[in-house]
Amino acid sequence: MNKTIRASVLIFRKDIKSELRTRYVINSLLMFVLVTISIIRFALGDEKTENEILTGLLWISIFFTTSNGLSRTFVKEEEKETSVALKLSSDSIPVFTGKLFFNLVLTFALNFLILILFILITDYTIKNLTGFLITIVLGNFGLVSASTIIAAIISKANSKGTLYPVLSFPVLLPLLITVINATKLASLGIDTEKLSGELMILVSYTIVITVASFMLFRFVWED
Amino acid sequence: MNIIEIVCDNISKSYSGKSIFKNLNLKISSRESLTITGRNGTGKSTLIKVLSNLVKNSKGRITVRENGKDLNAETWFLRTGLLTPYYNLYDELTGSENLRFFYELKLQENKKEEFINERVNFFLHEVSLYDKRNELVKNYSSGMKQRLKLAFAVINEPEILFMDEPRTNLDKYGIEIMNRFAGAQKEKGILIIATNDEDDKQLCDRTLNIEDYR
């Protein structure tokens, strides 16, 4: 196996094992998801709500859950003072790749849960399931790519909590506008072919952010 | 035998405009050892961080050479081991899992499972932690953690070994283990220790007082 892939897999496996033992991220995020979904349920009451509004609420839940959890992957290494041992043992590329895949797994698992709960407690209807799922998957890829590099940058700062939303909002804004629009259109039953413009933007955004992240990470990690 | 050299050419380090050390020149080769001394806060640890490529120097040039050929700075970590108080291993992993994870990360080629296990167990024996290998590191005493860090620093048989205040948290038995590793390192590579302890100074051939470069 190529040594970069082998090292990335090792770091990914280590992060999964650490998370399962400490529940550093999972427990707080599960609570966050439950509280957010409950608040949405109480706020909506029995009123019939339009899909446009529900789509916005769905992405608010996804965005805040993700931003709450993904920032912790690098912050934990800094807070526990383990990042130096990692730097002494690995090149920067496997570290970023391992963390990126860990965040992807975490995000997909949590967002699957959010989606199920959201559909169960609201009258959210999805008329074009294929287009909807493609949008959610691409949106998650973009969200994770951008959030992982921002998490690496803020882990070096003193005011980590406040810096994350300040940095992530402008970077994620193009993604959020596009993904919310595409999700709304898919849920209303617009054909997947007609969503191709939005989907292309999501694919392009993810590729650009991921490539830029790999180029930037070395400087963030080695500083 | 490979000859490794560290060459510092007029290096300086400052943080936010405050100079830590300046115009430092140093050349050290395999089978040589150096003690970095100086009062607390004068920059011993900073120099160790700069030499081990954890922190960039502000001015000057550091080169690591193997048989006269410059090595890429990004691969220095494969040649070095570092024992310092300012990092931790993973509390939520066992001693054995920690060593195995870091050793596998540093490996440049695929090795058989038995080879890796054998090596990890050998170093756990060396630092007298074999019996505690399956305990989580968070349950280790501070001395046991320091011994595990010592095993982590040397498990890849580094050509350059840095030790910063290596006696931290070690009892008499732990110090004996540390001295044994330091002695072995002097025979095969470069040993650099940042310390003010007189016994540690005896381990090395040369002394550099960081306060001479302020």
Short mmCIF file of C-alpha atoms in Angstrom, two decimals, chain B:
data_model
loop_
_atom_site.label_atom_id
_atom_site.label_comp_id
_atom_site.label_asym_id
_atom_site.label_seq_id
_atom_site.Cartn_x
_atom_site.Cartn_y
_atom_site.Cartn_z
CA MET B 1 27.80 3.78 8.54
CA ASN B 2 25.76 6.85 7.56
CA ILE B 3 27.18 10.14 8.76
CA ILE B 4 24.46 12.61 9.73
CA GLU B 5 25.26 16.28 10.32
CA ILE B 6 23.23 19.20 11.60
CA VAL B 7 24.61 22.55 10.43
CA CYS B 8 23.17 25.82 11.78
CA ASP B 9 24.34 28.85 9.88
CA ASN B 10 23.77 32.10 11.77
CA ILE B 11 20.27 31.18 12.94
CA SER B 12 18.05 33.48 14.99
CA LYS B 13 14.61 33.09 16.50
CA SER B 14 12.23 35.78 17.65
CA TYR B 15 8.57 35.81 18.66
CA SER B 16 6.53 38.96 17.95
CA GLY B 17 9.72 40.98 17.58
CA LYS B 18 11.25 39.69 20.83
CA SER B 19 14.57 37.98 20.22
CA ILE B 20 15.01 34.55 21.84
CA PHE B 21 18.49 33.86 20.43
CA LYS B 22 20.49 35.25 17.53
CA ASN B 23 23.48 34.54 15.28
CA LEU B 24 23.86 30.96 16.48
CA ASN B 25 26.30 28.78 14.56
CA LEU B 26 26.55 25.08 15.25
CA LYS B 27 27.82 21.96 13.56
CA ILE B 28 27.28 18.55 15.07
CA SER B 29 27.84 15.14 13.49
CA SER B 30 27.14 11.47 14.21
CA ARG B 31 28.70 10.16 17.42
CA GLU B 32 28.76 13.63 18.89
CA SER B 33 26.64 14.90 21.72
CA LEU B 34 25.71 18.35 22.94
CA THR B 35 24.15 19.82 26.06
CA ILE B 36 22.20 23.06 25.71
CA THR B 37 22.27 24.97 28.98
CA GLY B 38 20.88 28.27 30.19
CA ARG B 39 18.58 29.62 32.85
CA ASN B 40 14.82 29.04 32.67
CA GLY B 41 13.16 31.07 29.93
CA THR B 42 16.33 31.75 27.98
CA GLY B 43 15.36 29.64 24.95
CA LYS B 44 16.71 26.09 25.44
CA SER B 45 13.39 24.51 24.51
CA THR B 46 12.91 26.94 21.62
CA LEU B 47 16.27 25.90 20.19
CA ILE B 48 15.29 22.23 20.50
CA LYS B 49 12.01 23.00 18.70
CA VAL B 50 13.86 24.86 15.95
CA LEU B 51 16.47 22.10 15.52
CA SER B 52 13.79 19.40 15.40
CA ASN B 53 11.86 21.42 12.75
CA LEU B 54 8.79 21.87 14.96
CA VAL B 55 9.21 25.64 14.78
CA LYS B 56 10.78 27.64 11.95
CA ASN B 57 13.84 29.79 12.64
CA SER B 58 13.36 33.51 11.93
CA LYS B 59 16.74 34.00 10.25
CA GLY B 60 19.64 31.89 9.07
CA ARG B 61 19.70 28.36 7.68
CA ILE B 62 19.56 24.89 9.19
CA THR B 63 20.70 21.95 7.12
CA VAL B 64 20.60 18.26 7.94
CA ARG B 65 23.02 16.26 5.80
CA GLU B 66 23.46 12.58 5.24
CA ASN B 67 26.91 11.65 3.94
CA GLY B 68 27.35 15.27 2.79
CA LYS B 69 24.02 15.40 0.93
CA ASP B 70 21.30 17.83 2.10
CA LEU B 71 18.09 16.18 3.28
CA ASN B 72 14.64 17.59 2.52
CA ALA B 73 13.36 19.39 5.65
CA GLU B 74 10.00 17.66 5.28
CA THR B 75 11.62 14.29 5.88
CA TRP B 76 13.65 15.25 8.97
CA PHE B 77 10.96 13.85 11.23
CA LEU B 78 11.86 10.38 9.95
CA ARG B 79 15.42 10.84 11.27
CA THR B 80 14.67 12.40 14.63
CA GLY B 81 13.29 11.43 18.00
CA LEU B 82 12.16 13.96 20.57
CA LEU B 83 11.53 13.64 24.28
CA THR B 84 10.11 16.82 25.81
CA PRO B 85 7.56 17.83 28.43
CA TYR B 86 5.43 19.82 25.95
CA TYR B 87 3.61 16.99 24.18
CA ASN B 88 1.46 14.08 25.23
CA LEU B 89 0.62 10.72 23.77
CA TYR B 90 -3.02 9.65 23.44
CA ASP B 91 -4.64 9.13 26.86
CA GLU B 92 -7.50 7.13 25.37
CA LEU B 93 -5.19 4.56 23.77
CA THR B 94 -3.18 1.92 25.59
CA GLY B 95 0.60 2.14 25.83
CA SER B 96 0.94 -0.58 23.24
CA GLU B 97 -1.60 1.05 20.88
CA ASN B 98 0.21 4.39 21.15
CA LEU B 99 3.61 2.95 20.29
CA ARG B 100 2.19 0.85 17.50
CA PHE B 101 0.29 3.78 15.96
CA PHE B 102 3.29 6.12 15.94
CA TYR B 103 5.74 3.43 14.82
CA GLU B 104 3.50 2.43 11.90
CA LEU B 105 3.10 6.10 10.94
CA LYS B 106 6.87 6.50 10.70
CA LEU B 107 7.37 3.28 8.76
CA GLN B 108 8.28 3.98 5.16
CA GLU B 109 7.38 0.53 3.88
CA ASN B 110 4.85 -2.17 4.67
CA LYS B 111 6.03 -4.52 7.39
CA LYS B 112 4.53 -7.76 8.61
CA GLU B 113 2.26 -7.71 11.63
CA GLU B 114 4.67 -9.94 13.61
CA PHE B 115 7.59 -7.60 12.94
CA ILE B 116 5.66 -4.57 14.23
CA ASN B 117 4.38 -6.44 17.31
CA GLU B 118 7.85 -7.69 18.10
CA ARG B 119 9.34 -4.22 17.87
CA VAL B 120 6.61 -2.57 19.96
CA ASN B 121 6.90 -5.26 22.62
CA PHE B 122 10.69 -4.97 22.64
CA PHE B 123 10.55 -1.25 23.40
CA LEU B 124 7.80 -1.74 25.98
CA HIS B 125 10.14 -4.20 27.71
CA GLU B 126 13.02 -1.72 27.41
CA VAL B 127 11.09 0.97 29.30
CA SER B 128 9.59 -1.57 31.72
CA LEU B 129 6.00 -1.02 30.61
CA TYR B 130 5.34 -4.41 29.02
CA ASP B 131 3.16 -5.55 31.93
CA LYS B 132 1.10 -2.35 31.63
CA ARG B 133 0.92 -2.44 27.83
CA ASN B 134 -2.84 -2.98 27.68
CA GLU B 135 -3.74 -0.23 30.15
CA LEU B 136 -5.00 3.11 28.90
CA VAL B 137 -2.33 5.82 29.10
CA LYS B 138 -4.69 8.02 31.14
CA ASN B 139 -4.20 5.51 33.98
CA TYR B 140 -0.40 5.71 33.82
CA SER B 141 1.56 7.67 36.42
CA SER B 142 3.52 10.70 35.18
CA GLY B 143 6.77 8.68 35.36
CA MET B 144 5.24 5.88 33.29
CA LYS B 145 4.04 8.42 30.73
CA GLN B 146 7.56 9.84 30.50
CA ARG B 147 8.99 6.34 29.95
CA LEU B 148 6.40 5.69 27.24
CA LYS B 149 7.41 8.98 25.59
CA LEU B 150 11.01 7.82 25.73
CA ALA B 151 10.03 4.61 23.89
CA PHE B 152 8.08 6.73 21.38
CA ALA B 153 11.15 8.93 20.81
CA VAL B 154 13.48 6.02 20.04
CA ILE B 155 11.25 3.32 18.52
CA ASN B 156 12.20 4.30 14.96
CA GLU B 157 15.90 4.24 15.91
CA PRO B 158 16.43 7.93 15.07
CA GLU B 159 19.79 9.18 13.91
CA ILE B 160 19.20 12.37 15.89
CA LEU B 161 17.74 12.28 19.41
CA PHE B 162 16.63 15.45 21.18
CA MET B 163 15.87 15.42 24.88
CA ASP B 164 14.46 18.42 26.69
CA GLU B 165 14.65 18.15 30.49
CA PRO B 166 14.60 14.35 30.14
CA ARG B 167 14.55 13.66 33.90
CA THR B 168 11.11 15.25 34.26
CA ASN B 169 8.90 12.94 36.37
CA LEU B 170 11.41 10.08 36.27
CA ASP B 171 12.45 8.19 39.40
CA LYS B 172 15.91 6.66 39.88
CA TYR B 173 14.94 3.60 37.86
CA GLY B 174 13.49 5.72 35.05
CA ILE B 175 16.65 7.84 34.96
CA GLU B 176 18.73 4.67 34.57
CA ILE B 177 16.61 3.70 31.55
CA MET B 178 16.95 7.20 30.10
CA ASN B 179 20.74 7.13 30.60
CA ARG B 180 20.91 3.76 28.85
CA PHE B 181 19.10 5.14 25.78
CA ALA B 182 21.23 8.32 25.81
CA GLY B 183 24.41 6.22 25.96
CA ALA B 184 23.27 4.03 23.07
CA GLN B 185 22.39 7.10 21.00
CA LYS B 186 25.89 8.55 21.46
CA GLU B 187 27.34 5.39 19.92
CA LYS B 188 25.34 5.58 16.71
CA GLY B 189 24.06 9.11 16.10
CA ILE B 190 23.61 12.61 17.44
CA LEU B 191 22.39 13.31 20.96
CA ILE B 192 21.27 16.81 22.00
CA ILE B 193 20.00 17.44 25.54
CA ALA B 194 18.55 20.69 26.88
CA THR B 195 19.16 20.65 30.60
CA ASN B 196 20.77 22.30 33.58
CA ASP B 197 21.22 19.03 35.44
CA GLU B 198 24.89 18.29 36.16
CA ASP B 199 24.46 14.53 35.63
CA ASP B 200 22.86 15.10 32.22
CA LYS B 201 25.75 17.40 31.27
CA GLN B 202 28.14 14.51 31.99
CA LEU B 203 26.37 12.46 29.29
CA CYS B 204 27.48 14.84 26.53
CA ASP B 205 30.82 15.86 25.02
CA ARG B 206 30.09 19.54 24.39
CA THR B 207 28.07 22.32 25.96
CA LEU B 208 26.32 25.27 24.35
CA ASN B 209 25.10 28.04 26.64
CA ILE B 210 22.08 29.59 24.95
CA GLU B 211 22.60 32.79 26.97
CA ASP B 212 25.71 33.49 24.88
CA TYR B 213 23.43 34.09 21.89
CA ARG B 214 21.03 36.68 23.31
#
